[in-house]
């Protein structure tokens, strides 16, 4: 299986703190993506990092990728209550087109 | 910005009924996908579709499921005889030729009662 697996499964922090979520995967990838999902809602694409990139920033988000360890991390700085959601990492695999393989996600709860 | 659109956003159906979930992929995309997410679980790949045929399907995609591109814009997922366990969020996605990045729709929540 090439699934990305996140840890922790759940994370509870205070508003203003940083939140770090980790993802590991098993086989080689072209890119790795992070998504956010509010409870029962759609997937919001946060950031894509390519296999030849090591770090990428977008606003309060910082993503790192270590292909030698087959791992990635998502850091949300200065968290807000509105960041409360599930966060998924996703890798790609060829399926006659590149299908997206999602991990089980980290449920982040930011307390106001 | 072009986006993948799905209709309806929420569908309630009786067990045993047929449902069709609809998707309009981004217009210049050639690869199409359906995914499923049972409440509280991860998003699972169902099927990929290219050149008017299924490229790959998962073990979830059994004979009760079918996909179709009936015209130049729509991509549909049909469930012939729904079961309670088909209740889930269904996501459609599309991608360009040679691209590893897929664009997801907002999903259709299917509730089977």
mmCIF file of N, CA and C in Angstrom, chain A residues 3 5 30-31 33 35 37 39-45 48 50 88 92 94-105, chain B residues 31 33 35 37 39-45 48-50 55-56 89 91 95 98-107 109:
data_model
loop_
_atom_site.group_PDB
_atom_site.id
_atom_site.type_symbol
_atom_site.label_atom_id
_atom_site.label_comp_id
_atom_site.label_asym_id
_atom_site.label_seq_id
_atom_site.Cartn_x
_atom_site.Cartn_y
_atom_site.Cartn_z
ATOM 1 N N UNK A 3 -0.309 4.182 0.961
ATOM 2 C CA UNK A 3 -1.067 5.187 1.684
ATOM 3 C C UNK A 3 -0.178 6.079 2.521
ATOM 4 N N UNK A 5 0.148 7.999 5.883
ATOM 5 C CA UNK A 5 -0.400 7.807 7.208
ATOM 6 C C UNK A 5 0.019 8.973 8.077
ATOM 7 N N UNK A 30 5.405 11.362 -7.003
ATOM 8 C CA UNK A 30 5.666 12.530 -7.835
ATOM 9 C C UNK A 30 5.441 13.812 -7.047
ATOM 10 N N UNK A 31 4.402 13.788 -6.240
ATOM 11 C CA UNK A 31 4.143 14.927 -5.367
ATOM 12 C C UNK A 31 3.364 14.457 -4.154
ATOM 13 N N UNK A 33 0.411 16.032 -1.334
ATOM 14 C CA UNK A 33 -0.512 17.144 -1.131
ATOM 15 C C UNK A 33 -1.102 17.068 0.266
ATOM 16 N N UNK A 35 -4.594 18.339 2.392
ATOM 17 C CA UNK A 35 -5.965 18.818 2.277
ATOM 18 C C UNK A 35 -6.528 19.060 3.672
ATOM 19 N N UNK A 37 -10.345 19.322 5.719
ATOM 20 C CA UNK A 37 -11.757 19.013 5.595
ATOM 21 C C UNK A 37 -12.455 19.381 6.888
ATOM 22 N N UNK A 39 -15.725 19.276 9.246
ATOM 23 C CA UNK A 39 -16.568 18.125 9.524
ATOM 24 C C UNK A 39 -17.716 17.996 8.532
ATOM 25 N N UNK A 40 -17.733 16.875 7.812
ATOM 26 C CA UNK A 40 -18.823 16.599 6.891
ATOM 27 C C UNK A 40 -18.837 17.426 5.637
ATOM 28 N N UNK A 41 -17.774 18.155 5.392
ATOM 29 C CA UNK A 41 -17.752 19.046 4.223
ATOM 30 C C UNK A 41 -16.774 18.546 3.167
ATOM 31 N N UNK A 42 -16.548 19.376 2.150
ATOM 32 C CA UNK A 42 -15.671 18.988 1.053
ATOM 33 C C UNK A 42 -14.199 19.114 1.401
ATOM 34 N N UNK A 43 -13.379 18.690 0.464
ATOM 35 C CA UNK A 43 -11.930 18.746 0.624
ATOM 36 C C UNK A 43 -11.418 20.082 0.124
ATOM 37 N N UNK A 44 -10.603 20.707 0.925
ATOM 38 C CA UNK A 44 -9.972 21.967 0.538
ATOM 39 C C UNK A 44 -8.496 21.693 0.313
ATOM 40 N N UNK A 45 -8.046 21.931 -0.891
ATOM 41 C CA UNK A 45 -6.640 21.709 -1.204
ATOM 42 C C UNK A 45 -5.806 22.815 -0.574
ATOM 43 N N UNK A 48 0.583 21.704 -2.447
ATOM 44 C CA UNK A 48 1.210 20.585 -3.147
ATOM 45 C C UNK A 48 2.706 20.796 -3.115
ATOM 46 N N UNK A 50 6.266 19.084 -4.597
ATOM 47 C CA UNK A 50 6.765 18.116 -5.564
ATOM 48 C C UNK A 50 7.934 17.335 -4.965
ATOM 49 N N UNK A 88 -5.497 15.948 5.888
ATOM 50 C CA UNK A 88 -5.083 14.718 5.220
ATOM 51 C C UNK A 88 -3.866 14.972 4.339
ATOM 52 N N UNK A 92 0.321 10.249 -4.803
ATOM 53 C CA UNK A 92 -0.245 9.877 -6.088
ATOM 54 C C UNK A 92 0.223 8.480 -6.495
ATOM 55 N N UNK A 94 -0.164 5.752 -10.087
ATOM 56 C CA UNK A 94 -0.690 5.611 -11.443
ATOM 57 C C UNK A 94 -1.844 4.609 -11.453
ATOM 58 N N UNK A 95 -2.925 5.044 -12.087
ATOM 59 C CA UNK A 95 -4.109 4.191 -12.229
ATOM 60 C C UNK A 95 -4.753 4.501 -13.550
ATOM 61 N N UNK A 96 -3.925 4.602 -14.590
ATOM 62 C CA UNK A 96 -4.440 5.051 -15.870
ATOM 63 C C UNK A 96 -4.818 6.502 -15.775
ATOM 64 N N UNK A 97 -4.028 7.255 -15.151
ATOM 65 C CA UNK A 97 -4.278 8.610 -14.650
ATOM 66 C C UNK A 97 -3.743 8.536 -13.239
ATOM 67 N N UNK A 98 -3.375 9.654 -12.648
ATOM 68 C CA UNK A 98 -2.793 9.570 -11.306
ATOM 69 C C UNK A 98 -3.881 9.671 -10.255
ATOM 70 N N UNK A 99 -4.179 8.555 -9.605
ATOM 71 C CA UNK A 99 -5.152 8.606 -8.529
ATOM 72 C C UNK A 99 -4.482 9.153 -7.282
ATOM 73 N N UNK A 100 -5.293 9.654 -6.387
ATOM 74 C CA UNK A 100 -4.822 10.243 -5.136
ATOM 75 C C UNK A 100 -5.092 9.284 -3.999
ATOM 76 N N UNK A 101 -4.045 9.003 -3.239
ATOM 77 C CA UNK A 101 -4.149 8.091 -2.108
ATOM 78 C C UNK A 101 -4.108 8.908 -0.829
ATOM 79 N N UNK A 102 -5.182 8.859 -0.072
ATOM 80 C CA UNK A 102 -5.304 9.658 1.142
ATOM 81 C C UNK A 102 -4.913 8.853 2.370
ATOM 82 N N UNK A 103 -4.340 9.554 3.321
ATOM 83 C CA UNK A 103 -4.123 8.966 4.633
ATOM 84 C C UNK A 103 -5.382 9.080 5.472
ATOM 85 N N UNK A 104 -5.268 8.581 6.689
ATOM 86 C CA UNK A 104 -6.428 8.567 7.583
ATOM 87 C C UNK A 104 -6.709 9.927 8.209
ATOM 88 N N UNK A 105 -5.746 10.820 8.182
ATOM 89 C CA UNK A 105 -5.981 12.185 8.641
ATOM 90 C C UNK A 105 -5.639 12.435 10.093
ATOM 91 N N UNK B 31 -8.764 12.956 -17.524
ATOM 92 C CA UNK B 31 -8.841 11.843 -16.585
ATOM 93 C C UNK B 31 -9.871 12.188 -15.514
ATOM 94 N N UNK B 33 -12.196 10.729 -11.987
ATOM 95 C CA UNK B 33 -12.113 9.825 -10.846
ATOM 96 C C UNK B 33 -13.336 9.989 -9.949
ATOM 97 N N UNK B 35 -14.247 9.059 -5.793
ATOM 98 C CA UNK B 35 -13.760 8.651 -4.485
ATOM 99 C C UNK B 35 -14.944 8.608 -3.535
ATOM 100 N N UNK B 37 -15.986 8.626 0.786
ATOM 101 C CA UNK B 37 -15.565 8.807 2.172
ATOM 102 C C UNK B 37 -16.734 8.498 3.089
ATOM 103 N N UNK B 39 -18.453 8.364 6.628
ATOM 104 C CA UNK B 39 -18.339 9.332 7.718
ATOM 105 C C UNK B 39 -17.286 8.927 8.738
ATOM 106 N N UNK B 40 -16.359 9.824 8.988
ATOM 107 C CA UNK B 40 -15.332 9.581 9.992
ATOM 108 C C UNK B 40 -14.155 8.768 9.504
ATOM 109 N N UNK B 41 -14.188 8.387 8.233
ATOM 110 C CA UNK B 41 -13.100 7.567 7.694
ATOM 111 C C UNK B 41 -12.331 8.331 6.612
ATOM 112 N N UNK B 42 -11.353 7.682 6.050
ATOM 113 C CA UNK B 42 -10.555 8.380 5.053
ATOM 114 C C UNK B 42 -11.194 8.293 3.674
ATOM 115 N N UNK B 43 -10.697 9.127 2.789
ATOM 116 C CA UNK B 43 -11.186 9.160 1.413
ATOM 117 C C UNK B 43 -10.579 7.970 0.658
ATOM 118 N N UNK B 44 -11.447 7.207 -0.011
ATOM 119 C CA UNK B 44 -10.996 5.996 -0.694
ATOM 120 C C UNK B 44 -11.222 6.106 -2.194
ATOM 121 N N UNK B 45 -10.272 5.652 -2.957
ATOM 122 C CA UNK B 45 -10.375 5.637 -4.410
ATOM 123 C C UNK B 45 -11.397 4.590 -4.847
ATOM 124 N N UNK B 48 -11.012 5.125 -11.790
ATOM 125 C CA UNK B 48 -10.476 6.134 -12.696
ATOM 126 C C UNK B 48 -10.983 5.831 -14.102
ATOM 127 N N UNK B 49 -11.098 6.885 -14.902
ATOM 128 C CA UNK B 49 -11.774 6.768 -16.196
ATOM 129 C C UNK B 49 -11.038 7.631 -17.196
ATOM 130 N N UNK B 50 -10.714 7.037 -18.349
ATOM 131 C CA UNK B 50 -9.991 7.774 -19.378
ATOM 132 C C UNK B 50 -10.378 7.228 -20.727
ATOM 133 N N UNK B 55 -10.105 2.868 -16.295
ATOM 134 C CA UNK B 55 -8.681 2.541 -16.286
ATOM 135 C C UNK B 55 -8.340 1.625 -15.123
ATOM 136 N N UNK B 56 -8.874 1.942 -13.969
ATOM 137 C CA UNK B 56 -8.620 1.125 -12.783
ATOM 138 C C UNK B 56 -9.804 1.286 -11.840
ATOM 139 N N UNK B 89 -19.880 10.286 1.609
ATOM 140 C CA UNK B 89 -19.625 11.438 0.750
ATOM 141 C C UNK B 89 -18.894 10.915 -0.474
ATOM 142 N N UNK B 91 -16.822 11.958 -3.856
ATOM 143 C CA UNK B 91 -16.085 13.049 -4.487
ATOM 144 C C UNK B 91 -15.714 12.660 -5.914
ATOM 145 N N UNK B 95 -8.223 15.429 -13.831
ATOM 146 C CA UNK B 95 -6.853 15.892 -14.008
ATOM 147 C C UNK B 95 -6.516 15.976 -15.479
ATOM 148 N N UNK B 98 -1.056 13.845 -18.247
ATOM 149 C CA UNK B 98 0.302 13.894 -17.733
ATOM 150 C C UNK B 98 0.465 14.574 -16.389
ATOM 151 N N UNK B 99 -0.627 15.022 -15.789
ATOM 152 C CA UNK B 99 -0.523 15.736 -14.513
ATOM 153 C C UNK B 99 -0.790 14.795 -13.350
ATOM 154 N N UNK B 100 -0.050 15.004 -12.275
ATOM 155 C CA UNK B 100 -0.288 14.229 -11.059
ATOM 156 C C UNK B 100 -1.240 14.943 -10.107
ATOM 157 N N UNK B 101 -1.669 16.115 -10.457
ATOM 158 C CA UNK B 101 -2.525 16.908 -9.574
ATOM 159 C C UNK B 101 -3.972 16.812 -10.021
ATOM 160 N N UNK B 102 -4.800 16.286 -9.150
ATOM 161 C CA UNK B 102 -6.232 16.177 -9.434
ATOM 162 C C UNK B 102 -6.981 17.290 -8.716
ATOM 163 N N UNK B 103 -8.072 17.716 -9.317
ATOM 164 C CA UNK B 103 -8.924 18.752 -8.742
ATOM 165 C C UNK B 103 -10.227 18.101 -8.312
ATOM 166 N N UNK B 104 -10.585 18.353 -7.055
ATOM 167 C CA UNK B 104 -11.745 17.691 -6.471
ATOM 168 C C UNK B 104 -12.963 18.605 -6.441
ATOM 169 N N UNK B 105 -14.122 17.991 -6.632
ATOM 170 C CA UNK B 105 -15.378 18.684 -6.412
ATOM 171 C C UNK B 105 -15.696 18.746 -4.924
ATOM 172 N N UNK B 106 -16.786 19.404 -4.597
ATOM 173 C CA UNK B 106 -17.167 19.595 -3.198
ATOM 174 C C UNK B 106 -17.892 18.393 -2.617
ATOM 175 N N UNK B 107 -18.199 17.431 -3.439
ATOM 176 C CA UNK B 107 -18.779 16.193 -2.929
ATOM 177 C C UNK B 107 -20.299 16.163 -2.947
ATOM 178 N N UNK B 109 -23.179 14.249 -0.681
ATOM 179 C CA UNK B 109 -23.442 13.410 0.492
ATOM 180 C C UNK B 109 -24.629 12.522 0.175
#
